[in-house]
Coordinates of C-alpha atoms in Angstrom, one line a residue:
M1 CA -6.9 -4.7 -0.6
S2 CA -8.8 -1.8 0.7
A3 CA -7.8 1.8 -0.2
H4 CA -9.2 4.8 1.6
Q5 CA -8.2 8.2 0.4
L6 CA -8.0 10.8 3.1
Y7 CA -9.0 14.4 2.2
D8 CA -8.3 16.5 5.3
L9 CA -4.6 16.9 4.5
A10 CA -1.8 19.0 6.0
D11 CA 0.0 21.6 3.9
G12 CA 2.4 20.1 1.4
I13 CA 0.6 16.8 1.2
A14 CA -1.1 15.9 -2.1
L15 CA -2.6 12.5 -1.2
V16 CA -2.8 10.0 1.6
V17 CA -4.1 6.5 1.1
A18 CA -4.5 4.0 3.9
G19 CA -6.1 0.5 4.2
W20 CA -5.6 -3.2 4.7
D21 CA -3.2 -5.3 2.5
P22 CA -4.1 -9.0 2.8
G23 CA -0.9 -9.9 0.8
H24 CA 1.3 -8.6 3.6
G25 CA -1.2 -9.2 6.4
S26 CA -0.8 -5.5 7.4
Y27 CA -2.4 -2.2 7.5
Y28 CA -0.7 0.3 5.2
V29 CA -0.2 4.1 4.8
S30 CA 1.1 5.8 1.6
I31 CA 1.8 9.5 1.8
Y32 CA 2.4 11.6 -1.3
E33 CA 3.9 15.0 -0.8
D34 CA 3.3 17.8 -3.4
G35 CA 5.4 17.1 -6.4
D36 CA 5.6 13.3 -6.0
A37 CA 5.2 11.3 -9.2
W38 CA 2.5 8.6 -9.1
P39 CA 2.9 5.8 -8.0
C40 CA 5.9 6.7 -5.9
P41 CA 4.9 8.0 -2.4
S42 CA 7.3 9.9 -0.1
I43 CA 6.4 7.6 2.8
E44 CA 5.1 4.0 2.4
L45 CA 4.6 1.9 5.4
G46 CA 2.8 -1.5 5.9
D47 CA 4.7 -3.9 3.8
D48 CA 6.7 -7.0 4.8
A49 CA 9.6 -4.8 6.0
T50 CA 7.4 -2.3 8.0
P51 CA 4.2 -4.1 9.0
I52 CA 1.5 -2.2 10.8
A53 CA -0.3 -4.7 13.1
K54 CA -3.0 -2.5 14.7
P55 CA -5.4 0.0 13.0
E56 CA -4.7 2.4 15.9
W57 CA -1.1 2.7 14.7
V58 CA -2.4 4.0 11.4
L59 CA -3.9 7.0 13.2
E60 CA -0.5 7.6 14.9
I61 CA 1.3 7.5 11.6
L62 CA -1.2 9.9 10.0
D63 CA -0.6 12.5 12.6
G64 CA 0.9 15.6 10.9
Y65 CA -0.1 14.4 7.4
A66 CA -3.9 13.9 7.4
T67 CA -6.9 13.7 9.7
A68 CA -8.7 10.4 9.5
P69 CA -12.5 10.4 9.4
A70 CA -14.5 9.5 12.5
G71 CA -14.7 5.7 13.0
F72 CA -11.6 5.1 10.8
V73 CA -10.1 2.5 13.2
E74 CA -13.4 0.5 13.0
T75 CA -13.4 0.8 9.2
L76 CA -9.8 -0.5 8.9
R77 CA -10.6 -3.3 11.3
A78 CA -13.6 -4.3 9.3
D79 CA -11.6 -4.3 6.1
A80 CA -9.0 -6.7 7.7
E81 CA -11.8 -9.0 8.9
K82 CA -13.5 -9.0 5.6
E83 CA -10.4 -9.5 3.4
G84 CA -8.4 -11.8 5.7
I85 CA -4.7 -12.6 5.0
S86 CA -3.5 -14.1 1.7
D87 CA -1.0 -16.9 2.0
M88 CA 1.8 -15.5 -0.3
Q89 CA 3.7 -18.7 -0.3
A90 CA 0.6 -20.5 -1.6
V91 CA 0.1 -17.9 -4.3
L92 CA 3.7 -18.1 -5.4
A93 CA 3.6 -21.9 -5.5
V94 CA 0.8 -21.9 -8.1
A95 CA 1.9 -18.9 -10.1
R96 CA 3.2 -19.5 -13.6
P97 CA 6.9 -19.0 -13.9
A98 CA 8.3 -16.0 -15.8
S99 CA 9.2 -16.6 -19.4
A100 CA 12.9 -16.9 -20.3
A101 CA 14.8 -13.7 -20.9
Y102 CA 14.8 -12.4 -24.5
Q103 CA 17.9 -12.5 -26.6
L104 CA 18.2 -8.9 -27.5
D105 CA 21.5 -9.2 -29.3
E106 CA 19.7 -10.8 -32.3
S107 CA 16.7 -8.4 -32.3
D108 CA 16.1 -5.0 -33.9
V109 CA 15.8 -2.5 -31.1
P110 CA 13.6 0.4 -32.3
F111 CA 15.5 3.1 -30.4

């Protein structure tokens, strides 16, 4: 997963991160306004519900939040070509199952 922090930010914006997410097969943009608590951005696009299929769309999303560096579309495209797409179904098929839930009614809770 690539992650490029952008530094030419609009007023009121604390951080913008954009890149390629092979797990979702999508470019993504995370925008943190002043006062946001890490890791919760104000705007988060590029997951399975809001895929970003083209790197040019990232520039359109950034408008008003940050200015991308020269050649950013090519950088994002190269990230996608290098990292490819992860097959999430294949990952989930080989992942270890979560352990059984704890029985807290028989445990000493320290608070």
